[in-house]
Amino acid sequence: MSDMPLLEMKNINKAFPGVKALDNVSLSITAGEVLALLGENGAGKSTLMKILSGVYTKDSGEILYNGKPFVVKDPKDAQKKGIAIIHQELNLIPELTVGENIFLGREPVNFYKKIKFSEMNAEAEKYLTRLGMDIKPSVKVGSLSVGQAQMVEIAKALSMNARIIIMDEPTDALTDVETENLYSVIRELKAEGRAIVYISHKLSEVFDICDRAAVLRDGTFVTSRAVSDLTEESIIQLMVGRPIHDRYPASGAPGTDVVFEARGLTNHRVKDVSFIVKRGEILGVAGLMGSGRSEVAKSIFGAMPLYSGQIILDGRPLKINHPSSAIDNGISYVSEDRKQLGLILGMSVKENITLPALKKFQNMFRHVSTEKEIQVSEEYINKMSIKTTGPSQKVLNLSGGNQQKVAIGKGLVTAPKVLILDEPTRGVDVGAKKEIYELINDLKKNGIAIILISSEMPEVMGMSDRILVMSGGSVAGELMKEDATQEKIMKLAIENLSRNAG
Amino acid sequence: MKMTFKEFLVKFRPLLGLLLLAVIVSLISPRFLSVGNIMNVLRQTSINAVIAAGMTFVILTGGIDLSVGSILALCGAISAYMIAEDMGVALTLFTTLSLGTLLGIFAGIAITKGKVQPFIATLVSMTLLRGVTLVFTDGKPISTGYDAAADIYSWFGTGYVLGVPVPVLLMIIVFVLSWYVLKHTRFGRYVYAIGGNEEASRLSGVRVSRIKIAVYAISGLTAAIAGITLTARLSSAQPTAGAGYELDAIAAVVLGGTSLAGGIGTVFGTFIGALIIGILNNALNLMNVSSYYQMIAKGAVILIAVLMDRKK
Ligand SMILES: Nc1ncnc2c1ncn2[C@@H]1O[C@H](COP(=O)(O)OP(=O)(O)OP(=O)(O)O)[C@@H](O)[C@H]1O
Ligand SMILES: [Mg+2]
């Protein structure tokens, strides 16, 4: 590691209408180093990196590359100059193949401008293998899981052979195995002398893979320190400005009467799934990616057809054939994919939050009351500390974590009896996570039955009263909070897989 | 919230374009600003504007309706026939408006339940209904006749209320209602939501198919209204009436700042867009520009507007 930074950003300023996203931020990046870029939701991490990669132009400030002034005109220019970025949100084209996506705009062509597909796919395969991915470059991206698509994004960034690789929450949707594969690639890149900027809200990852951490707070630079000088607690203190105790706040015991029951749910993705949820109980649902957890949720919610099975609420069997009847019956679902399935990005914070419950906002003349909408959405903005210029700001212009909070607000606004949360804290910072957990506990106290699907082991174990483990589309087992250990959950999670494989 | 000058420009660009056009035209042709001529422009605009109002609903959901011109012709022909056959004005209006709505519903069902692309579904009904109209009229105009019923009927095209032509009044009613529905009702919100993200809307409990069928029904209804005013004005229905009107309506919607991808736009913008086209037609007529050059001028204006819109 040389002392001379590879790249320096000096006194960068950037304002959007109504917000100063970056205020005199300086950051230096060294070759052969993994730099963690940390900060709360809306602190300005993505914005800073978008400036470096030519997506946004800075209002003022200076960038030096190898000590010389450095200008990026647009993303293409940044690529050419050795800067690759994996964006927080997926940017792939579903109708194109994996290979076509990886080399989009940089396809190898022959003399007649015909794309050399075999060469392109062979090259793509190289990067996929390097990431330990077992998918063909010729499959369409639309058929991949979110995690696989994320890996394709990473492969794309690798293929650019960049000196500086920016990863904006790359493991957000990855399994542990995929994350491990990413780590080993990062170590190789480091050894090759490349620089990596790593943005994440999973603080353990900072200690797994990063050398130095830079912290932003409210658009200002706080500090940059060697990871060896930091602890999770000290990072939180730097990010939030105060310590956070009890990451998973305790809640009371659940009730005894059964509120919700699923009986023998079966369709093309799930097999004979049955479980109950009691009043005021949090049922955690664990399992690997593709184990059918989200599919069970969607089937209950009427977003996926059921071949057979029954959904029973308060002892009454329900007939649900559309999400609207699920909502009318008091079932609510927060999807794991906020961009595609959760939010209408072009609409405002207020219009998103009220959408599932608009009926409640209209008067006898069918007039939707804007005042009431503003009042309710402000409630959620305060309750979850959503960082926004106001209820009429477009969701598109919020930071990733704040978009996630809006998606959760949408799930609560219908005042459900049963709330299904699918990866609710994806992309949310530590402080806000705790606020969301407290919100969940409040709902629990009010007797709401909660189904919490999560891939974050500490989250399921910390929050649930009982844990259902799914594997290969069916229920592999159930554990009480007291008996649950990471090992037991993992054993159940891979149970059906090994049985099927054997 | 305070708006910056730039935001103001972006938001009111169609309106500013309209004002600019009006100023230029009145400088070239002083006759343009006479009360008579302005009423004239409004009346000429009303047919396209009414169709474009319905088209706005469709385009906001991310769809398109090519069948409006043919629905206009068929509804016009049926209404002229019913008046000529003395079936009564009330029954005629009811039948015609229902028919337009129903034809829209059919297209909507093909699009939602049959999963046919809106472009294709409405291209089919555009062709099919034009054929039906030609068969029904035997390719000849149908006159509404000269009795009392025909007189009452013609009021919808030629009458005045407090000095305002009835078609203009109808246009204003259609736009105020559309504005209210889109801006202040659940249905309107759902229209925008579907255009923004259909799958997320469905998961938010929006009955996407129903809403989509409804927007095509609205588009059919406004085409039928336009068919009635046009037929009433001429006291006869032409089998080829409304050919190409779908493109004028789409142009008005786009000029008004609505995105063809759906989710973004206003019916007020559409009104401005329709006025721009109307004024342009009127000015070129006042200046005695041949209809060949008129098309070139119209194309150029739309091109400029669309190019300006790309630069955000
Ligand atoms: N295109 C935009 N228009 C308006 N405001 C924006 C835009 N992009 C970002 N912002 C605002 O800038 C601030 C910083 O956002 P940024 O996305 O950089 O946060 P972040 O640190 O990446 O947060 P997260 O952890 O939630 O991803 C936020 O207040 C956000 O609302
Ligand atoms: Mg971000």
Coordinates of C-alpha atoms in Angstrom, one line a residue, chain A residues 301-303 321-325 327 333 335 339-344 347 351 354-356 358-359 362 365-368 370 373 392 410, chain B residues 1 4 7 180 183-209 263-264:
Chain A
F301 CA -51.9 -12.2 -0.3
G302 CA -53.7 -13.3 -3.5
A303 CA -50.8 -12.2 -5.8
N321 CA -58.2 -14.1 -5.4
H322 CA -56.6 -10.7 -5.6
P323 CA -54.5 -8.5 -3.4
S324 CA -57.4 -6.2 -2.9
S325 CA -59.5 -8.8 -1.2
I327 CA -56.3 -6.1 2.0
Y333 CA -47.8 -7.5 2.5
S335 CA -42.6 -7.0 -0.7
K339 CA -38.4 -1.0 -6.8
Q340 CA -40.3 -3.5 -8.9
L341 CA -43.2 -4.6 -6.6
G342 CA -43.3 -2.2 -3.7
L343 CA -43.3 1.4 -4.9
I344 CA -44.5 3.6 -7.6
M347 CA -45.3 9.2 -7.4
E351 CA -49.4 9.0 -2.8
T354 CA -51.9 6.0 1.0
L355 CA -52.4 4.0 -2.2
P356 CA -53.4 0.7 -0.5
L358 CA -57.3 5.2 -0.5
K359 CA -60.9 4.2 0.3
Q362 CA -62.4 9.7 0.4
F365 CA -68.6 12.6 -2.8
R366 CA -65.7 10.3 -3.6
H367 CA -63.3 13.2 -3.1
V368 CA -59.9 12.1 -1.9
T370 CA -55.4 15.7 0.3
E373 CA -53.3 12.2 3.1
S392 CA -45.0 15.6 -2.0
K410 CA -47.6 1.3 2.7
Chain B
M1 CA -43.4 24.5 -1.6
T4 CA -37.6 27.7 -8.8
E7 CA -39.2 24.2 -12.3
Y180 CA -61.7 16.3 -11.1
K183 CA -56.9 14.8 -9.6
H184 CA -59.3 14.2 -6.8
T185 CA -60.7 10.6 -6.9
R186 CA -59.4 7.2 -6.1
F187 CA -60.0 6.1 -9.7
G188 CA -57.8 8.9 -11.0
R189 CA -55.0 8.0 -8.6
Y190 CA -55.2 4.4 -9.7
V191 CA -54.9 5.5 -13.3
Y192 CA -51.6 7.2 -12.5
A193 CA -50.4 4.4 -10.3
I194 CA -50.9 1.8 -13.1
G195 CA -49.0 3.9 -15.5
G196 CA -46.2 4.3 -13.0
N197 CA -45.8 0.6 -12.0
E198 CA -48.6 -1.8 -12.9
E199 CA -47.3 -4.7 -10.8
A200 CA -46.7 -2.6 -7.7
S201 CA -50.2 -1.2 -8.1
R202 CA -51.7 -4.7 -8.2
L203 CA -49.9 -5.5 -5.0
S204 CA -51.3 -2.4 -3.5
G205 CA -54.8 -3.7 -4.0
V206 CA -55.6 -1.9 -7.2
R207 CA -57.9 -3.9 -9.5
V208 CA -55.7 -3.2 -12.5
S209 CA -57.9 -4.9 -15.1
G263 CA -47.9 7.7 -15.1
I264 CA -47.1 11.3 -15.8

